Amino acid sequence: MTETSLAGRDLLDLQTPTREEIGLILDTARSFSEILRRPVKKVPTLRGKSVVTLFYEASTRTRSSFEAAGKYMSADVINISGSTSSATKGESLRDTFLTLQALTADLVVMRTPFSGACHQAAEWVDIPVVNAGDGTHEHPTQGLLDLLTLRDAKGDLEGLTVAIVGDVAHSRVARSNLWGLTRLGARVRLVGPATLLPPDADRLPVEVYTDLRAGLEGVDVVNVLRLQLERQSRALFPTAREYSRLFGVTREALKAAKPDVLVMHPGPMNRGLEISADVADMPRSLIERQVTNGVAVRMAVLYLLLGAEGK
Amino acid sequence: MTETQVMDAGEVRRALTRIAHEIVERNKGAENVVLVGILRRGEPLARRLCENITRIEGREVPCGGLDIALYRDDYSVRQTPARPTKLQTDVSGKTVVLVDDVLFTGRSVNAAIHALMDLGRPDSVQLAVLVDRGHRELPIRADFVGKNLPTARAEHVHVLLREMDHRSDDAVVIAKPEDGA
């Protein structure tokens, strides 16, 4: 059977997995997308398994997509959100995880505003932990669905040039994307104002551009990040209007890229700010396909992590 | 392991020709018949049966592959890689002939029946296998059998196919564990 197995493991980031492990998740997700097109989209595979989603931050698509993935695979999904959990009574994260384990949860999906909290939690419990976004660190399932969407559209990612544009410093999506993309052989550019680029950019396997036109020159794919106004404690750019004028991805700006350039956005979009409405709705934009692939990728992650050791 | 060959390429070919005739005879033609191979080794066998029936009846018969990884009852013991199910046609209202290489405990066929029912409502489901080696654990039997092969439970039966085993010819072999192994 397969030599690569993720059974019993955690999914905390995309910096750790090998090319083969990423490939296994993407291949499995590809075969699951057929289930999503069936009249009855449910398979009995994870019957009797319970998946807890623990979200300490707002989210519609990630949480509902994990919940849908679990339910389509017949797992029991229990949702706990930060505002209704005992965290409001002062319970520590460690006690919360030990409680979930004692409740016989088989896997915990966590989103947290604290970078690294998922790694920490994974050390406390024996069950698999899936990072659904930790602070400004990583968001591996978003990275995986972006890889799947791109692989569907382009075939092989080897040798493609991908520009990640915008608020890279605050973006866990950007980090997961850059590790996953480079692992699969793509070249990554980070494009944005210097104040929104990560301070450690020179240690990452990327090229850095502070000019949008230069950064988009000849690229195959543009991944537009959301401007994370909620994470900005200081003014990192003068006004939203100026940001939009200098770094907003418009049809005009895309003229610098390859003619068949593909546009992605992890959502939710600030239309008219980081992305113009006509680009968001452009036929070459993959944004809706990203959402559907999100469910397939999360089904694959649950299936592979909850499985027994391969034989 | 000691291996003994029990069918050669000619015997496999003749068995598949006979089964194709039996399928056509039982169903009075092939008008409503769909062949569905259980992945992985059932699929190339289903395709060959399809070609045979097309030759006999002079009409195309739809043929596809069914992945049962998500329906297995031993998911908690071992994980099978999942592959896409590809059927050319809706199975509702059809006579579906499931095709597999070896019929052993019957658990794969049971999983396949459940997988099939989630895809539609066939009029009837029949089962064709190249080898029936006995040791059933469920009340399941084949309608069409290439060869009945008495085996010991500890033995392994391998159907080797030119489509997937990098071979020039098909064969069926029994592998016996060494004494004391």
PDB file of N, CA, C and O in Angstrom, chain A residues 53-84:
ATOM      1  N   THR A  53     -14.121  21.145  17.000  1.00  0.00           N
ATOM      2  CA  THR A  53     -13.529  22.374  16.483  1.00  0.00           C
ATOM      3  C   THR A  53     -13.551  23.403  17.608  1.00  0.00           C
ATOM      4  O   THR A  53     -14.580  23.627  18.232  1.00  0.00           O
ATOM      5  N   LEU A  54     -12.386  23.970  17.901  1.00  0.00           N
ATOM      6  CA  LEU A  54     -12.224  24.889  19.023  1.00  0.00           C
ATOM      7  C   LEU A  54     -11.734  26.202  18.437  1.00  0.00           C
ATOM      8  O   LEU A  54     -10.587  26.303  18.013  1.00  0.00           O
ATOM      9  N   PHE A  55     -12.643  27.180  18.341  1.00  0.00           N
ATOM     10  CA  PHE A  55     -12.302  28.422  17.647  1.00  0.00           C
ATOM     11  C   PHE A  55     -12.301  29.598  18.610  1.00  0.00           C
ATOM     12  O   PHE A  55     -13.337  29.972  19.135  1.00  0.00           O
ATOM     13  N   TYR A  56     -11.110  30.162  18.804  1.00  0.00           N
ATOM     14  CA  TYR A  56     -10.985  31.336  19.665  1.00  0.00           C
ATOM     15  C   TYR A  56     -10.963  32.615  18.841  1.00  0.00           C
ATOM     16  O   TYR A  56     -10.564  33.661  19.333  1.00  0.00           O
ATOM     17  N   GLU A  57     -11.338  32.507  17.551  1.00  0.00           N
ATOM     18  CA  GLU A  57     -11.348  33.672  16.667  1.00  0.00           C
ATOM     19  C   GLU A  57     -12.494  33.508  15.685  1.00  0.00           C
ATOM     20  O   GLU A  57     -12.851  32.382  15.359  1.00  0.00           O
ATOM     21  N   ALA A  58     -13.000  34.629  15.204  1.00  0.00           N
ATOM     22  CA  ALA A  58     -14.121  34.568  14.273  1.00  0.00           C
ATOM     23  C   ALA A  58     -13.714  33.857  12.983  1.00  0.00           C
ATOM     24  O   ALA A  58     -12.567  33.937  12.562  1.00  0.00           O
ATOM     25  N   SER A  59     -14.656  33.120  12.399  1.00  0.00           N
ATOM     26  CA  SER A  59     -14.406  32.433  11.131  1.00  0.00           C
ATOM     27  C   SER A  59     -15.731  31.903  10.609  1.00  0.00           C
ATOM     28  O   SER A  59     -16.515  31.371  11.377  1.00  0.00           O
ATOM     29  N   THR A  60     -16.004  32.121   9.338  1.00  0.00           N
ATOM     30  CA  THR A  60     -17.155  31.438   8.760  1.00  0.00           C
ATOM     31  C   THR A  60     -16.671  30.284   7.916  1.00  0.00           C
ATOM     32  O   THR A  60     -17.060  29.140   8.117  1.00  0.00           O
ATOM     33  N   ARG A  61     -15.793  30.579   6.946  1.00  0.00           N
ATOM     34  CA  ARG A  61     -15.542  29.529   5.960  1.00  0.00           C
ATOM     35  C   ARG A  61     -14.693  28.397   6.511  1.00  0.00           C
ATOM     36  O   ARG A  61     -14.977  27.236   6.234  1.00  0.00           O
ATOM     37  N   THR A  62     -13.674  28.697   7.306  1.00  0.00           N
ATOM     38  CA  THR A  62     -12.821  27.611   7.784  1.00  0.00           C
ATOM     39  C   THR A  62     -13.605  26.689   8.710  1.00  0.00           C
ATOM     40  O   THR A  62     -13.594  25.469   8.559  1.00  0.00           O
ATOM     41  N   ARG A  63     -14.318  27.297   9.665  1.00  0.00           N
ATOM     42  CA  ARG A  63     -15.039  26.468  10.599  1.00  0.00           C
ATOM     43  C   ARG A  63     -16.148  25.670   9.909  1.00  0.00           C
ATOM     44  O   ARG A  63     -16.294  24.471  10.135  1.00  0.00           O
ATOM     45  N   SER A  64     -16.959  26.325   9.071  1.00  0.00           N
ATOM     46  CA  SER A  64     -18.061  25.593   8.454  1.00  0.00           C
ATOM     47  C   SER A  64     -17.512  24.557   7.491  1.00  0.00           C
ATOM     48  O   SER A  64     -18.115  23.491   7.303  1.00  0.00           O
ATOM     49  N   SER A  65     -16.349  24.825   6.904  1.00  0.00           N
ATOM     50  CA  SER A  65     -15.797  23.857   5.975  1.00  0.00           C
ATOM     51  C   SER A  65     -15.232  22.631   6.717  1.00  0.00           C
ATOM     52  O   SER A  65     -15.389  21.498   6.263  1.00  0.00           O
ATOM     53  N   PHE A  66     -14.640  22.825   7.903  1.00  0.00           N
ATOM     54  CA  PHE A  66     -14.244  21.666   8.722  1.00  0.00           C
ATOM     55  C   PHE A  66     -15.472  20.889   9.184  1.00  0.00           C
ATOM     56  O   PHE A  66     -15.484  19.651   9.189  1.00  0.00           O
ATOM     57  N   GLU A  67     -16.514  21.626   9.560  1.00  0.00           N
ATOM     58  CA  GLU A  67     -17.715  20.956  10.051  1.00  0.00           C
ATOM     59  C   GLU A  67     -18.363  20.145   8.925  1.00  0.00           C
ATOM     60  O   GLU A  67     -18.732  18.984   9.111  1.00  0.00           O
ATOM     61  N   ALA A  68     -18.473  20.763   7.739  1.00  0.00           N
ATOM     62  CA  ALA A  68     -19.045  20.050   6.592  1.00  0.00           C
ATOM     63  C   ALA A  68     -18.188  18.826   6.266  1.00  0.00           C
ATOM     64  O   ALA A  68     -18.711  17.724   6.062  1.00  0.00           O
ATOM     65  N   ALA A  69     -16.869  18.993   6.268  1.00  0.00           N
ATOM     66  CA  ALA A  69     -15.966  17.879   5.940  1.00  0.00           C
ATOM     67  C   ALA A  69     -16.194  16.722   6.900  1.00  0.00           C
ATOM     68  O   ALA A  69     -16.337  15.565   6.493  1.00  0.00           O
ATOM     69  N   GLY A  70     -16.255  17.024   8.189  1.00  0.00           N
ATOM     70  CA  GLY A  70     -16.474  15.980   9.189  1.00  0.00           C
ATOM     71  C   GLY A  70     -17.807  15.300   8.978  1.00  0.00           C
ATOM     72  O   GLY A  70     -17.917  14.068   9.019  1.00  0.00           O
ATOM     73  N   LYS A  71     -18.846  16.074   8.713  1.00  0.00           N
ATOM     74  CA  LYS A  71     -20.189  15.500   8.573  1.00  0.00           C
ATOM     75  C   LYS A  71     -20.323  14.673   7.299  1.00  0.00           C
ATOM     76  O   LYS A  71     -20.978  13.642   7.299  1.00  0.00           O
ATOM     77  N   TYR A  72     -19.727  15.136   6.196  1.00  0.00           N
ATOM     78  CA  TYR A  72     -19.803  14.348   4.957  1.00  0.00           C
ATOM     79  C   TYR A  72     -19.098  13.001   5.122  1.00  0.00           C
ATOM     80  O   TYR A  72     -19.383  12.051   4.406  1.00  0.00           O
ATOM     81  N   MET A  73     -18.126  12.946   6.061  1.00  0.00           N
ATOM     82  CA  MET A  73     -17.430  11.678   6.320  1.00  0.00           C
ATOM     83  C   MET A  73     -18.081  10.914   7.467  1.00  0.00           C
ATOM     84  O   MET A  73     -17.526   9.932   7.964  1.00  0.00           O
ATOM     85  N   SER A  74     -19.241  11.376   7.965  1.00  0.00           N
ATOM     86  CA  SER A  74     -20.001  10.729   9.043  1.00  0.00           C
ATOM     87  C   SER A  74     -19.352  10.808  10.415  1.00  0.00           C
ATOM     88  O   SER A  74     -19.697  10.037  11.308  1.00  0.00           O
ATOM     89  N   ALA A  75     -18.413  11.723  10.632  1.00  0.00           N
ATOM     90  CA  ALA A  75     -17.889  11.923  11.986  1.00  0.00           C
ATOM     91  C   ALA A  75     -18.888  12.766  12.773  1.00  0.00           C
ATOM     92  O   ALA A  75     -19.720  13.463  12.198  1.00  0.00           O
ATOM     93  N   ASP A  76     -18.823  12.676  14.103  1.00  0.00           N
ATOM     94  CA  ASP A  76     -19.614  13.571  14.932  1.00  0.00           C
ATOM     95  C   ASP A  76     -18.774  14.810  15.179  1.00  0.00           C
ATOM     96  O   ASP A  76     -17.639  14.715  15.624  1.00  0.00           O
ATOM     97  N   VAL A  77     -19.337  15.977  14.875  1.00  0.00           N
ATOM     98  CA  VAL A  77     -18.574  17.215  14.989  1.00  0.00           C
ATOM     99  C   VAL A  77     -19.144  18.050  16.127  1.00  0.00           C
ATOM    100  O   VAL A  77     -20.353  18.296  16.181  1.00  0.00           O
ATOM    101  N   ILE A  78     -18.287  18.420  17.062  1.00  0.00           N
ATOM    102  CA  ILE A  78     -18.703  19.246  18.194  1.00  0.00           C
ATOM    103  C   ILE A  78     -17.997  20.585  18.055  1.00  0.00           C
ATOM    104  O   ILE A  78     -16.769  20.642  17.942  1.00  0.00           O
ATOM    105  N   ASN A  79     -18.774  21.665  18.001  1.00  0.00           N
ATOM    106  CA  ASN A  79     -18.181  22.994  17.828  1.00  0.00           C
ATOM    107  C   ASN A  79     -18.121  23.735  19.149  1.00  0.00           C
ATOM    108  O   ASN A  79     -19.128  23.839  19.847  1.00  0.00           O
ATOM    109  N   ILE A  80     -16.959  24.242  19.484  1.00  0.00           N
ATOM    110  CA  ILE A  80     -16.824  25.060  20.686  1.00  0.00           C
ATOM    111  C   ILE A  80     -16.209  26.381  20.250  1.00  0.00           C
ATOM    112  O   ILE A  80     -15.210  26.398  19.537  1.00  0.00           O
ATOM    113  N   SER A  81     -16.836  27.476  20.630  1.00  0.00           N
ATOM    114  CA  SER A  81     -16.214  28.749  20.268  1.00  0.00           C
ATOM    115  C   SER A  81     -15.719  29.430  21.529  1.00  0.00           C
ATOM    116  O   SER A  81     -16.214  29.181  22.624  1.00  0.00           O
ATOM    117  N   GLY A  82     -14.708  30.267  21.364  1.00  0.00           N
ATOM    118  CA  GLY A  82     -14.033  30.902  22.486  1.00  0.00           C
ATOM    119  C   GLY A  82     -15.009  31.565  23.443  1.00  0.00           C
ATOM    120  O   GLY A  82     -14.915  31.398  24.659  1.00  0.00           O
ATOM    121  N   SER A  83     -16.006  32.248  22.890  1.00  0.00           N
ATOM    122  CA  SER A  83     -16.885  33.036  23.746  1.00  0.00           C
ATOM    123  C   SER A  83     -17.813  32.156  24.583  1.00  0.00           C
ATOM    124  O   SER A  83     -18.351  32.595  25.591  1.00  0.00           O
ATOM    125  N   THR A  84     -18.016  30.876  24.161  1.00  0.00           N
ATOM    126  CA  THR A  84     -18.902  30.019  24.956  1.00  0.00           C
ATOM    127  C   THR A  84     -18.106  28.976  25.735  1.00  0.00           C
ATOM    128  O   THR A  84     -18.677  28.125  26.386  1.00  0.00           O
TER     129      THR A  84
END
